[in-house]
CSV table of C-alpha atoms in Angstrom, one decimal:
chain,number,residue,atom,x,y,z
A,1,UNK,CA,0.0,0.0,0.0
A,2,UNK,CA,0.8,3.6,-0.3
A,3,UNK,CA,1.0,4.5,3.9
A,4,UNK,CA,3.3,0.6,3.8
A,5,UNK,CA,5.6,1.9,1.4
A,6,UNK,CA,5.8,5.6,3.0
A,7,UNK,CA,6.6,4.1,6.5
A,8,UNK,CA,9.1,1.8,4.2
A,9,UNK,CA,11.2,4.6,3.0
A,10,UNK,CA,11.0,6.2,6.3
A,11,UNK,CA,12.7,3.3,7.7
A,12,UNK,CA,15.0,3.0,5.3
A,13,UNK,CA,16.2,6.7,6.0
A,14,UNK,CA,16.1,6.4,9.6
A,15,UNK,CA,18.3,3.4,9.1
A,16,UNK,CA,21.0,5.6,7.1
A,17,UNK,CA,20.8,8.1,9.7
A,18,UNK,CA,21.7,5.5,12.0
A,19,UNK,CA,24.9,3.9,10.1
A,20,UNK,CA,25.9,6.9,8.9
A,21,UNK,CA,26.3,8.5,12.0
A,22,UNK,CA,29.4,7.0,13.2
A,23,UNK,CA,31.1,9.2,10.2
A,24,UNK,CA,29.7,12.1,11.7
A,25,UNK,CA,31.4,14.5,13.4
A,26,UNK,CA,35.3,14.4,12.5
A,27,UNK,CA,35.3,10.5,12.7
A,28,UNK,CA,37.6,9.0,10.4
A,29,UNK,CA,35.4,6.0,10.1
A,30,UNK,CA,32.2,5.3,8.6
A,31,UNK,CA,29.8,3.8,6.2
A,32,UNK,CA,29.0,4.1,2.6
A,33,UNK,CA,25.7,3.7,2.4
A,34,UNK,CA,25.1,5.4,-0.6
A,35,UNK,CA,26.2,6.4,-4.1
A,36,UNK,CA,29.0,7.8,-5.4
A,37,UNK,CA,32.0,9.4,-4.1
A,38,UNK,CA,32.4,8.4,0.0
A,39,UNK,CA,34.7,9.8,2.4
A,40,UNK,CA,34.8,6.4,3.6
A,41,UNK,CA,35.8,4.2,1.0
A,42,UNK,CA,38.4,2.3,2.8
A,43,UNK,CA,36.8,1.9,5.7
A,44,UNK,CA,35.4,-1.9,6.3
A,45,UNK,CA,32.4,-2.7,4.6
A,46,UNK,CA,29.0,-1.9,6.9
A,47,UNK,CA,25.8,-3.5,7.3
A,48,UNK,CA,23.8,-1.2,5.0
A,49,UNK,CA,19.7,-1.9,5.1
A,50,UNK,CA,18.1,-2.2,1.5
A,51,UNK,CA,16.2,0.4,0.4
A,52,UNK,CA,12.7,0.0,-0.4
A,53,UNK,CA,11.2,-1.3,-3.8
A,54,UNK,CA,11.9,0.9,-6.7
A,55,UNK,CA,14.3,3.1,-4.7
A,56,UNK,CA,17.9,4.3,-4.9
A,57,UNK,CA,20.7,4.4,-1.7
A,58,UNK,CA,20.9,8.5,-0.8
A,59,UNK,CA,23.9,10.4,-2.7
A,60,UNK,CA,26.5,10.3,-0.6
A,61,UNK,CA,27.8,13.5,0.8
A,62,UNK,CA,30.9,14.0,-0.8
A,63,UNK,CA,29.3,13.5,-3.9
A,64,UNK,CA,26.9,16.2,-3.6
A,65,UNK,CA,30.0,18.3,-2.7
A,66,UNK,CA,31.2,17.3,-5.6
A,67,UNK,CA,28.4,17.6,-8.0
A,68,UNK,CA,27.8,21.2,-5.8
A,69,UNK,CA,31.2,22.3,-7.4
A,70,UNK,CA,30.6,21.2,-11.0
A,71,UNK,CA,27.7,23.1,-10.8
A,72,UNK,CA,28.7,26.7,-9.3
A,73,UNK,CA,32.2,26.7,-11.5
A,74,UNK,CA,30.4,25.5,-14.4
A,75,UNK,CA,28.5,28.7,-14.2
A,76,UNK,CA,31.3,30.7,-14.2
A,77,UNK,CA,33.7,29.0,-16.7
A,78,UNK,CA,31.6,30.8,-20.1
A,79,UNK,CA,30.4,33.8,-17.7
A,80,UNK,CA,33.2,35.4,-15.3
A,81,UNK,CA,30.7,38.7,-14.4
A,82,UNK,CA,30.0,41.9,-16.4
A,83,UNK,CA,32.9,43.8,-18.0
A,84,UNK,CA,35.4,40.7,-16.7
A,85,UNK,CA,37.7,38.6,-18.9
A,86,UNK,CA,38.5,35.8,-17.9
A,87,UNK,CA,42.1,35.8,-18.3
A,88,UNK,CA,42.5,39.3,-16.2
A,89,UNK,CA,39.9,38.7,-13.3
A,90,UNK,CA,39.8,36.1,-10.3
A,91,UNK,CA,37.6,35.6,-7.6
A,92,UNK,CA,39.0,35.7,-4.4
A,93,UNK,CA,36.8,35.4,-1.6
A,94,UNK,CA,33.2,36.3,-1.4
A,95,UNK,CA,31.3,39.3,0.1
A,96,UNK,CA,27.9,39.5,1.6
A,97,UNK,CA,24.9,41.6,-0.7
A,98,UNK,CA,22.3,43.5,0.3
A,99,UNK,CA,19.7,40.6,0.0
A,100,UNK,CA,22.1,38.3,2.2
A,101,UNK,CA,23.5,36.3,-1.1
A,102,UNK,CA,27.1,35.4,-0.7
A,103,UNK,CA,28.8,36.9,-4.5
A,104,UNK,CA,32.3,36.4,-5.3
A,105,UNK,CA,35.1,39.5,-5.5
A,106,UNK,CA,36.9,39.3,-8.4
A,107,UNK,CA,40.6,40.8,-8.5
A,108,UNK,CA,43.4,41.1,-11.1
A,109,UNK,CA,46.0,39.2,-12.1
A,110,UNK,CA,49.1,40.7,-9.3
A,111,UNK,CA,46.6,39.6,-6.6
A,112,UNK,CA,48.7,36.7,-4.4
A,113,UNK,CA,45.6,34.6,-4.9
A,114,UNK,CA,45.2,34.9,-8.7
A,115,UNK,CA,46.8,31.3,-9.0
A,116,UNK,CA,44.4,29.5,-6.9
A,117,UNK,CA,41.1,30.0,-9.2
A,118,UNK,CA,42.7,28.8,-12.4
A,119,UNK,CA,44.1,25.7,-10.4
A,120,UNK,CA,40.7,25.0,-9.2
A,121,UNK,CA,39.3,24.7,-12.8
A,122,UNK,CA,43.0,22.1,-13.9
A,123,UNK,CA,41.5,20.1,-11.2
A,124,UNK,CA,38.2,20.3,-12.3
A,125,UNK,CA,39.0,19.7,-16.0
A,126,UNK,CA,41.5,16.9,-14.4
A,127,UNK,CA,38.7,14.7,-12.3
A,128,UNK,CA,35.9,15.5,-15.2
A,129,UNK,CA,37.8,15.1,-18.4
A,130,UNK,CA,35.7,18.3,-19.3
A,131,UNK,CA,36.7,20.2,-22.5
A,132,UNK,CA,34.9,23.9,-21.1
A,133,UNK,CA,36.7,23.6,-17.8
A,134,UNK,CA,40.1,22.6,-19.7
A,135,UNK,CA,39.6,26.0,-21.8
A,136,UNK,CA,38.4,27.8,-18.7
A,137,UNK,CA,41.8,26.9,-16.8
A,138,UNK,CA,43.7,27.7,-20.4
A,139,UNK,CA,42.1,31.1,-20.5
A,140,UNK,CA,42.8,31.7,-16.9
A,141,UNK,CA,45.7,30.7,-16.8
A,142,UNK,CA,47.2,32.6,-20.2
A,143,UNK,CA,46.2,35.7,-18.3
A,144,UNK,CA,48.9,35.3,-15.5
A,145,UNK,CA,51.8,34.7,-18.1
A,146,UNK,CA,53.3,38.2,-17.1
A,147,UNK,CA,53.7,37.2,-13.4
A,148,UNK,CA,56.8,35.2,-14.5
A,149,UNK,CA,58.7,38.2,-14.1
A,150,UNK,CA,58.1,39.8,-11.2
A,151,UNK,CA,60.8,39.9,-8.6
A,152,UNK,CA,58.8,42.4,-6.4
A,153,UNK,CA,57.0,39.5,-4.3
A,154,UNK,CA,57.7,35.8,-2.7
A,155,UNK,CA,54.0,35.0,-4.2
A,156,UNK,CA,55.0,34.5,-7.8
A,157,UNK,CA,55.2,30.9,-6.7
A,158,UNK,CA,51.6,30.8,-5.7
A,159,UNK,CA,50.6,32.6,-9.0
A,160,UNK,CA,52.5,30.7,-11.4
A,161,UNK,CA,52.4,27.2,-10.0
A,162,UNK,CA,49.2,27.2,-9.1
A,163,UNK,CA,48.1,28.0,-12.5
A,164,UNK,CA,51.0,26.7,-15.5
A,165,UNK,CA,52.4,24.2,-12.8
A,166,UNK,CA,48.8,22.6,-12.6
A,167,UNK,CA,48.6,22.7,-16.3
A,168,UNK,CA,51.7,21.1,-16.4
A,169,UNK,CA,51.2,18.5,-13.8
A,170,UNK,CA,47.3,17.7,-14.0
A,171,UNK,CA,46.4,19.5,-17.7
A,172,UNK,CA,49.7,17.8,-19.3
A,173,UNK,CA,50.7,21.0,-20.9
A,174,UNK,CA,54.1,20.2,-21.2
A,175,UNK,CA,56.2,22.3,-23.8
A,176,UNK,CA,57.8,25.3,-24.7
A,177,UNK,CA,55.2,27.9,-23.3
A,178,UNK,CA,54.3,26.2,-20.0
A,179,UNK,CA,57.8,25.3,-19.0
A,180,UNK,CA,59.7,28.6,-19.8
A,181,UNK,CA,56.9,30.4,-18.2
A,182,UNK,CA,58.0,28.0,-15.3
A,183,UNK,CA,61.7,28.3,-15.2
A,184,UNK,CA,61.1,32.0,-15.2
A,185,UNK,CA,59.3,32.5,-12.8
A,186,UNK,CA,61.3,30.4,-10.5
A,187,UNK,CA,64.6,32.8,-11.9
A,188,UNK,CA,62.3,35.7,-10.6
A,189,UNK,CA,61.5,34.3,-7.1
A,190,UNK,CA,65.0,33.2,-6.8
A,191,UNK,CA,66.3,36.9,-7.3
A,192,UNK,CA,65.0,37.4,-3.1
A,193,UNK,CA,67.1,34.8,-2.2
A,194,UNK,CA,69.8,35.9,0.6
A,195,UNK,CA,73.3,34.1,0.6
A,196,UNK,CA,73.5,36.1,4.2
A,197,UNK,CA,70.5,35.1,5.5
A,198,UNK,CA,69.8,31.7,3.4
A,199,UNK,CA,66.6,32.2,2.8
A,200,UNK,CA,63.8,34.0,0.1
A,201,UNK,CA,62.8,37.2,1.7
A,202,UNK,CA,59.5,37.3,2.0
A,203,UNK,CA,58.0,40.7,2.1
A,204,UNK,CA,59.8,44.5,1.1
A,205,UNK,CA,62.2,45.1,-1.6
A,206,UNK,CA,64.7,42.7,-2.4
A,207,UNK,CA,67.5,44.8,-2.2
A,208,UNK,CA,66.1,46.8,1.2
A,209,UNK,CA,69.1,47.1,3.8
A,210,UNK,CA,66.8,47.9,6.8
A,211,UNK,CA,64.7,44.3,7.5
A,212,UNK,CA,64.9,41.2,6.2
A,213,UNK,CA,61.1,39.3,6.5
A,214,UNK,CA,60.2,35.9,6.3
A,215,UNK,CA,56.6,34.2,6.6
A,216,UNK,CA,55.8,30.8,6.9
A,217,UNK,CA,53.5,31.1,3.8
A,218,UNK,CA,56.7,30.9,2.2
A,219,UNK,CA,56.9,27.5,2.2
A,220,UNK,CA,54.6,27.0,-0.3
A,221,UNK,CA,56.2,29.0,-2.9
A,222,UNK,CA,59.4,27.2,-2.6
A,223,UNK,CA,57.7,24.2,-4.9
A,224,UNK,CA,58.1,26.4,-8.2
A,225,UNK,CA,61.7,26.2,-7.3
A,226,UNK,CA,61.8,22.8,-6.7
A,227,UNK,CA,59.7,21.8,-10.0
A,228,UNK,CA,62.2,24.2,-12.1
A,229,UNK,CA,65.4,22.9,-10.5
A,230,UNK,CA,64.6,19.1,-11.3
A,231,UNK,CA,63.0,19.8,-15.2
A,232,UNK,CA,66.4,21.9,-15.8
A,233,UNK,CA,68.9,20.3,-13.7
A,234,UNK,CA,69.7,23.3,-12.1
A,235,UNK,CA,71.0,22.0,-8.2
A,236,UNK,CA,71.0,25.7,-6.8
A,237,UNK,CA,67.2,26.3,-7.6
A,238,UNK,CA,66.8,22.9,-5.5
A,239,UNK,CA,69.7,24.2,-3.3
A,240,UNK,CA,68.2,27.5,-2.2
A,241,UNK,CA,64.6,26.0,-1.9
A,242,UNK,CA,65.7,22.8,0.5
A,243,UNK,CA,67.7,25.4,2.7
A,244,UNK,CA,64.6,27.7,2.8
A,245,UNK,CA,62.8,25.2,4.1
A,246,UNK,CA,65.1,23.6,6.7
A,247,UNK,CA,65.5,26.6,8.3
A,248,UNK,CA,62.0,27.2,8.5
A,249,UNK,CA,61.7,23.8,10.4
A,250,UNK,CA,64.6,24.9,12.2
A,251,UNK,CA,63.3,28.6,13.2
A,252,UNK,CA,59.4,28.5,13.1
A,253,UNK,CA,58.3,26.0,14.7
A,254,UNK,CA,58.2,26.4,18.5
A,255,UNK,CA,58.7,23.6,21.7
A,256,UNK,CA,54.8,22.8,21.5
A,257,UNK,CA,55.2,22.4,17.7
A,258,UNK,CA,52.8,25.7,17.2
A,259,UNK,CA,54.4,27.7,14.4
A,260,UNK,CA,55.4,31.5,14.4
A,261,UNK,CA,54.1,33.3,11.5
A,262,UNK,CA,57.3,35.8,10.6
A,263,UNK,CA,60.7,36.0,11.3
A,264,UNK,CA,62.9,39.0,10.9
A,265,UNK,CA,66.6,39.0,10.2
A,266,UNK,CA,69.1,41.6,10.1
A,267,UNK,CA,69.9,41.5,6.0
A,268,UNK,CA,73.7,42.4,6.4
A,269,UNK,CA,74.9,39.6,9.1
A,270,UNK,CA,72.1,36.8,8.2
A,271,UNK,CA,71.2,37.4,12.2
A,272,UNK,CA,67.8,37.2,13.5
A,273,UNK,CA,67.1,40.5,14.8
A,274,UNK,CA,64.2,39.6,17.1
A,275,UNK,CA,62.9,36.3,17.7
A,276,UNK,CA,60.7,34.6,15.7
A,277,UNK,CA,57.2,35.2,17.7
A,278,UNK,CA,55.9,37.4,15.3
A,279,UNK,CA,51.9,36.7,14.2
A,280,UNK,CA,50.5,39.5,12.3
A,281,UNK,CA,48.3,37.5,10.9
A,282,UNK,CA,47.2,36.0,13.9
A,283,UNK,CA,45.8,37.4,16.8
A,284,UNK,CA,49.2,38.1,18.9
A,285,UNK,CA,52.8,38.0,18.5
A,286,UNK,CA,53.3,34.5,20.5
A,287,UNK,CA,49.7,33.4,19.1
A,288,UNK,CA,48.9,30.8,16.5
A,289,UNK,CA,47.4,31.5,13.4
A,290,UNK,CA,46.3,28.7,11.9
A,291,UNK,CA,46.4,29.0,8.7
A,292,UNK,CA,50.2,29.7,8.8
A,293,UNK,CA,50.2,25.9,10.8
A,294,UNK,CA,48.6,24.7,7.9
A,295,UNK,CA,51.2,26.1,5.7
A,296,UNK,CA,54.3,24.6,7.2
A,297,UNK,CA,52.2,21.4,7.5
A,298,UNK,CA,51.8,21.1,3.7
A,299,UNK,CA,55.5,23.4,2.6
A,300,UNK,CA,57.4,20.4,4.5
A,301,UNK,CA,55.1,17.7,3.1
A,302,UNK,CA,56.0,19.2,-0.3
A,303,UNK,CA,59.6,19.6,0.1
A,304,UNK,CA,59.8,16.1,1.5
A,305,UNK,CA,58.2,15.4,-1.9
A,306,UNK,CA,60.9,16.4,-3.5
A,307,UNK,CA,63.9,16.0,-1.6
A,308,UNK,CA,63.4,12.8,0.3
A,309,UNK,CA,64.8,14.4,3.5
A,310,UNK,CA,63.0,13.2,6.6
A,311,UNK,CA,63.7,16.2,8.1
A,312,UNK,CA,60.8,17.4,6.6
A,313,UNK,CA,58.6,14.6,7.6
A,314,UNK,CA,59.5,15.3,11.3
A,315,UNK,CA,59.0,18.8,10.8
A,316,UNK,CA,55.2,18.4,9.0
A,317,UNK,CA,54.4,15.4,11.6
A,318,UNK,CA,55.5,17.6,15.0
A,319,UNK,CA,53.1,20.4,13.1
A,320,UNK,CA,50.5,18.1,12.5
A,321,UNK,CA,50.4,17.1,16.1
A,322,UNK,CA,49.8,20.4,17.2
A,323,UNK,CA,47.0,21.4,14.9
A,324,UNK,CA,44.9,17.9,15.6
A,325,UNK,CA,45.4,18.3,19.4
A,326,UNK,CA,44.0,22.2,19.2
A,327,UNK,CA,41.2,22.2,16.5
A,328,UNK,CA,37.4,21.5,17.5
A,329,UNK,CA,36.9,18.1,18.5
A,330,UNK,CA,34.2,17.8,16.5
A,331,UNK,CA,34.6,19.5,13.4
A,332,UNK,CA,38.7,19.2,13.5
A,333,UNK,CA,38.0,22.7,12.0
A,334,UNK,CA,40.1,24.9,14.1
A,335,UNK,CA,39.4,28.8,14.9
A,336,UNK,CA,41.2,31.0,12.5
A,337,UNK,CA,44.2,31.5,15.7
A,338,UNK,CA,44.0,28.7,17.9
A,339,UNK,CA,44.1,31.4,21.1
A,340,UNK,CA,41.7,33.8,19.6
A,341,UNK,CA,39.6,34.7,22.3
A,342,UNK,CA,35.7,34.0,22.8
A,343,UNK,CA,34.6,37.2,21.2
A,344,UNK,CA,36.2,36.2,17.9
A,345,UNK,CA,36.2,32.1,17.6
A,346,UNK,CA,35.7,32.0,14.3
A,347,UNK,CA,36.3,29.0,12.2
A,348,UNK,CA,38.7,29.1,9.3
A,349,UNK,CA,37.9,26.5,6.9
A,350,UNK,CA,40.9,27.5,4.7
A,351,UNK,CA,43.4,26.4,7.7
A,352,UNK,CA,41.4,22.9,7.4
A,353,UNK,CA,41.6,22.4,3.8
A,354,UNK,CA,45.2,22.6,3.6
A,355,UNK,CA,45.9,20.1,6.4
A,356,UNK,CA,43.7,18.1,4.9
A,357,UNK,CA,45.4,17.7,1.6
A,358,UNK,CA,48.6,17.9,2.9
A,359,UNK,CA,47.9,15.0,5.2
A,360,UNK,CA,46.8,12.7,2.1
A,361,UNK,CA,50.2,13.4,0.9
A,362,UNK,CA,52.1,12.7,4.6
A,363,UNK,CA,50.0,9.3,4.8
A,364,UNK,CA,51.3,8.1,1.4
A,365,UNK,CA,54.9,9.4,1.9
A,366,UNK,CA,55.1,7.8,5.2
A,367,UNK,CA,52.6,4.7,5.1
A,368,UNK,CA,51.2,5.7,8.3
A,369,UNK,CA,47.1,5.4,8.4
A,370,UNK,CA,47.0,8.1,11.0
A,371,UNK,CA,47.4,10.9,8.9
A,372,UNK,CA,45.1,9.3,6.2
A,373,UNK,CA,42.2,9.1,9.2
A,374,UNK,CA,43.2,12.2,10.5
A,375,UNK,CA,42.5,13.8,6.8
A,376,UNK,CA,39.6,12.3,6.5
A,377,UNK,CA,38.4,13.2,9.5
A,378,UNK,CA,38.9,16.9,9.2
A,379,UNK,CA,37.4,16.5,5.2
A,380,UNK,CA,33.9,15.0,6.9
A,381,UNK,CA,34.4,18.1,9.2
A,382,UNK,CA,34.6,20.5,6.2
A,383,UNK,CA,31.7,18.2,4.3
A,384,UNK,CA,29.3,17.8,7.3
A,385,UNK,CA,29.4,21.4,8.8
A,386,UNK,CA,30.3,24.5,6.4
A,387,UNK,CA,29.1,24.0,2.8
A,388,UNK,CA,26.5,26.2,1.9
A,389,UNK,CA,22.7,25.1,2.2
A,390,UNK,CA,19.4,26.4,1.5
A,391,UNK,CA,18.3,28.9,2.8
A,392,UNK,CA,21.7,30.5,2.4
A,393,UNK,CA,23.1,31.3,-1.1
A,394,UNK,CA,26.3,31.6,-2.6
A,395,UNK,CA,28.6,31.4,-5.8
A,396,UNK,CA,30.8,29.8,-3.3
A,397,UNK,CA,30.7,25.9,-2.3
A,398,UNK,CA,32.0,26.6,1.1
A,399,UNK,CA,31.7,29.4,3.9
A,400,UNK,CA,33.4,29.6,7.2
A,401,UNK,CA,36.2,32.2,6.7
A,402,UNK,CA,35.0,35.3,8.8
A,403,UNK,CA,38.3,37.1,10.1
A,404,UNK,CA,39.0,37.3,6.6
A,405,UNK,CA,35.6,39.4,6.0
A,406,UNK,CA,34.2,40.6,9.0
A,407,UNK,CA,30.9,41.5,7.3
A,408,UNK,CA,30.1,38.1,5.9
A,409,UNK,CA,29.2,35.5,8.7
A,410,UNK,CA,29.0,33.0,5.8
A,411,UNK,CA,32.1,34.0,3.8
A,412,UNK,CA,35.4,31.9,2.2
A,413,UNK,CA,38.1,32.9,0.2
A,414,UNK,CA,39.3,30.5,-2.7
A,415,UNK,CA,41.8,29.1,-1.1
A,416,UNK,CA,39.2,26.8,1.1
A,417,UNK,CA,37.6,26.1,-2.2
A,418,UNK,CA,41.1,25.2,-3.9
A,419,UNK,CA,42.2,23.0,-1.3
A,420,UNK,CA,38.9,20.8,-0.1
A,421,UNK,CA,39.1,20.0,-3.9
A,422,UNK,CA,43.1,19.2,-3.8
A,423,UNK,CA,42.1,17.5,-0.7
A,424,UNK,CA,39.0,15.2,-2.3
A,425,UNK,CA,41.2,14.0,-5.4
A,426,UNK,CA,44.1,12.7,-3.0
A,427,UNK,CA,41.2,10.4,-1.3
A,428,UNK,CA,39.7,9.4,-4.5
A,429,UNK,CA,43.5,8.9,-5.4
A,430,UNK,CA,44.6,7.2,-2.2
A,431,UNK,CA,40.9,5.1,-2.7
């Protein structure tokens, strides 16, 4: 009867609800009761009730994350905004309207984040095999070919390898134009380097005699180095990034394996001029922003990538430690400092997605499950608790970034978006 097959179905989703709720919450394990992409793919096989007659298992959640971002970046792939091309303008973060919509900022191509939005469509075009997101990431990415020259920031590495070096390594865009574009961008980043201090400077001129600035964000630069010393055999590119980064390890990280955010050196001796408890980007000078512990969790994860050292696992793994022992317990999302006081505990989803991925990485470099669970745990966190749902709207898949807008309770910036992806195709990889 109709009211048998009603109280059927109801059973049947009640019954879900019920095995699916041990993946609830940050767990690492769970059930795939459902279909299409799971979070839990390797976990053991559960006891899943049938569905009723005629009916279908639910989508899984990280499907419908999935589909959710084919859906929004499909719309802006042939339609960037009025009076934008889509080579000059990026979307960096989004801001709150007047009718409580959630509408992506779109900036130019010397922004630090312009790399991150033409990665996100490589990946896309990567995981689909779509031809409109491949010539979305082309378009994109042609846009940011005059970034290989400057020498005025540390962020040409995001820019550049974010967009060539994922058309390179995910779009297979190897040749002539990629790769020089490449190499000289790496040349240009390698013109802050310091023989004095052994590291890239960071922020300020290159040739300013006053300060000498270093930020953990760094880190992540260092792999356009890396990629152009091994392609062109050049051992100093390598050089200079490996020392960057072993100093880093060396200077940044603390006794309780929280992180600093800068470190300031006197540029004539190589000498730290004060120590290195700087946090402006966090809430205090001996504070942890945790975004920057997400950074030297996935820069030494990448440099162990390419150099082999297990300096660099210790380093990611003692940083790791920290940030799964101070997130939320339940969401493993952590505020956007982990001491940010009451009046400002605000998630940062960004901090999450970069741990995440970088912990896929660190469980296959190492063999060692923990960091697989504890990635998956923190990607259920991300997929259970901050994507955007009716009645809120937004060009956005994810929210959860406030200290980076204050006016938008629901806000991200693309690098949350950019990362959970990076994150969900190293456990589809790893699957």
């Amino acid at each position: 009867t109709k009211f048998g097959n009603t109280m059927m179905a109801a059973r049947f989703a009640l019954a879900c609800l019920l095995v699916l709720a041990v993946g609830v919450q940050g767990g690492s394990a769970g059930c795939c009761c459902c279909t299409g992409a799971c979070l839990y793919a390797k976990s053991p096989p559960c006891p899943c009730p049938q569905p009723p007659p005629g009916q279908k298992p639910p989508k899984c959640e990280l499907q419908k994350v999935m589909d959710t971002y084919l859906s929004k970046y499909s719309a802006l792939v042939p339609n960037p905004g009025l009076n934008r091309s889509a080579s000059t303008f990026h979307p960096a973060k989004t801001v709150a309207q007047s009718n409580g919509d959630a509408t992506l900022v779109w900036e130019g191509t010397g922004s630090w984040t312009a790399g991150f939005y033409p990665g996100l469509l490589w990946q896309l075009a990567n995981v689909t095999k779509s031809a409109p997101f491949r010539a979305g990431a082309i378009a994109a990415t042609a846009g940011l070919a005059k970034e290989q020259y400057d020498t005025t920031t540390h962020d040409v590495g995001f820019i550049v390898f974010g967009s060539f070096g994922n058309g390179v390594e995910l779009g297979n865009m190897d040749g002539a134009e990629y790769d020089t574009v490449l190499v000289n961008a790496a040349h240009s980043l390698c013109s802050r380097w310091s023989p004095t201090v052994g590291m890239i400077r960071s922020w300020g001129k290159k040739d300013d005699a006053s300060k000498f600035e270093v930020i953990i964000d760094n880190l992540l630069n260092l792999e356009l180095l890396f990629w152009a010393g091994k392609h062109t055999n050049n051992a100093t590119l390598t050089d200079h990034a490996t020392a960057h980064a072993l100093k880093t390890g060396e200077l940044w990280l603390r006794d309780d394996n929280s992180t600093a955010h800068l470190c300031v050196f006197n540029p004539e001796t190589g000498v730290l001029a004060t120590p290195c408890t700087g946090t402006p980007q966090g809430y205090s000078a001996k504070s942890t922003w945790s975004r920057g512990q997400a950074w030297g969790i996935y820069g030494w994860t990448l440099a162990h990538r390419y150099t082999g050292d297990p300096r660099f696992v210790g380093f990611a793994e003692r940083a790791a430690q920290y940030y799964m022992a101070n997130a939320d317990p339940k969401t493993l999302v952590p505020l956007w400092d982990f001491q940010a006081p009451a009046n400002e505990s605000w998630p940062d989803t960004s901090a999450a997605a970069i741990t995440a991925s970088a912990l896929f990485e660190l469980s296959a470099a190492t063999g060692k499950k923990a960091h697989y669970d504890n990635a998956v745990g923190i990607l259920n966190g991300l997929v259970a608790n901050f994507v955007v749902s009716p009645p809120s709207t937004s060009e956005a898949v994810f929210f959860g970034n406030k200290h980076d807008d204050l006016t938008v309770t629901g806000g991200t910036i693309i690098e949350t978006e950019y990362y959970t992806f990076e994150a969900i195709r190293r456990l589809m990889a790893a699957v």
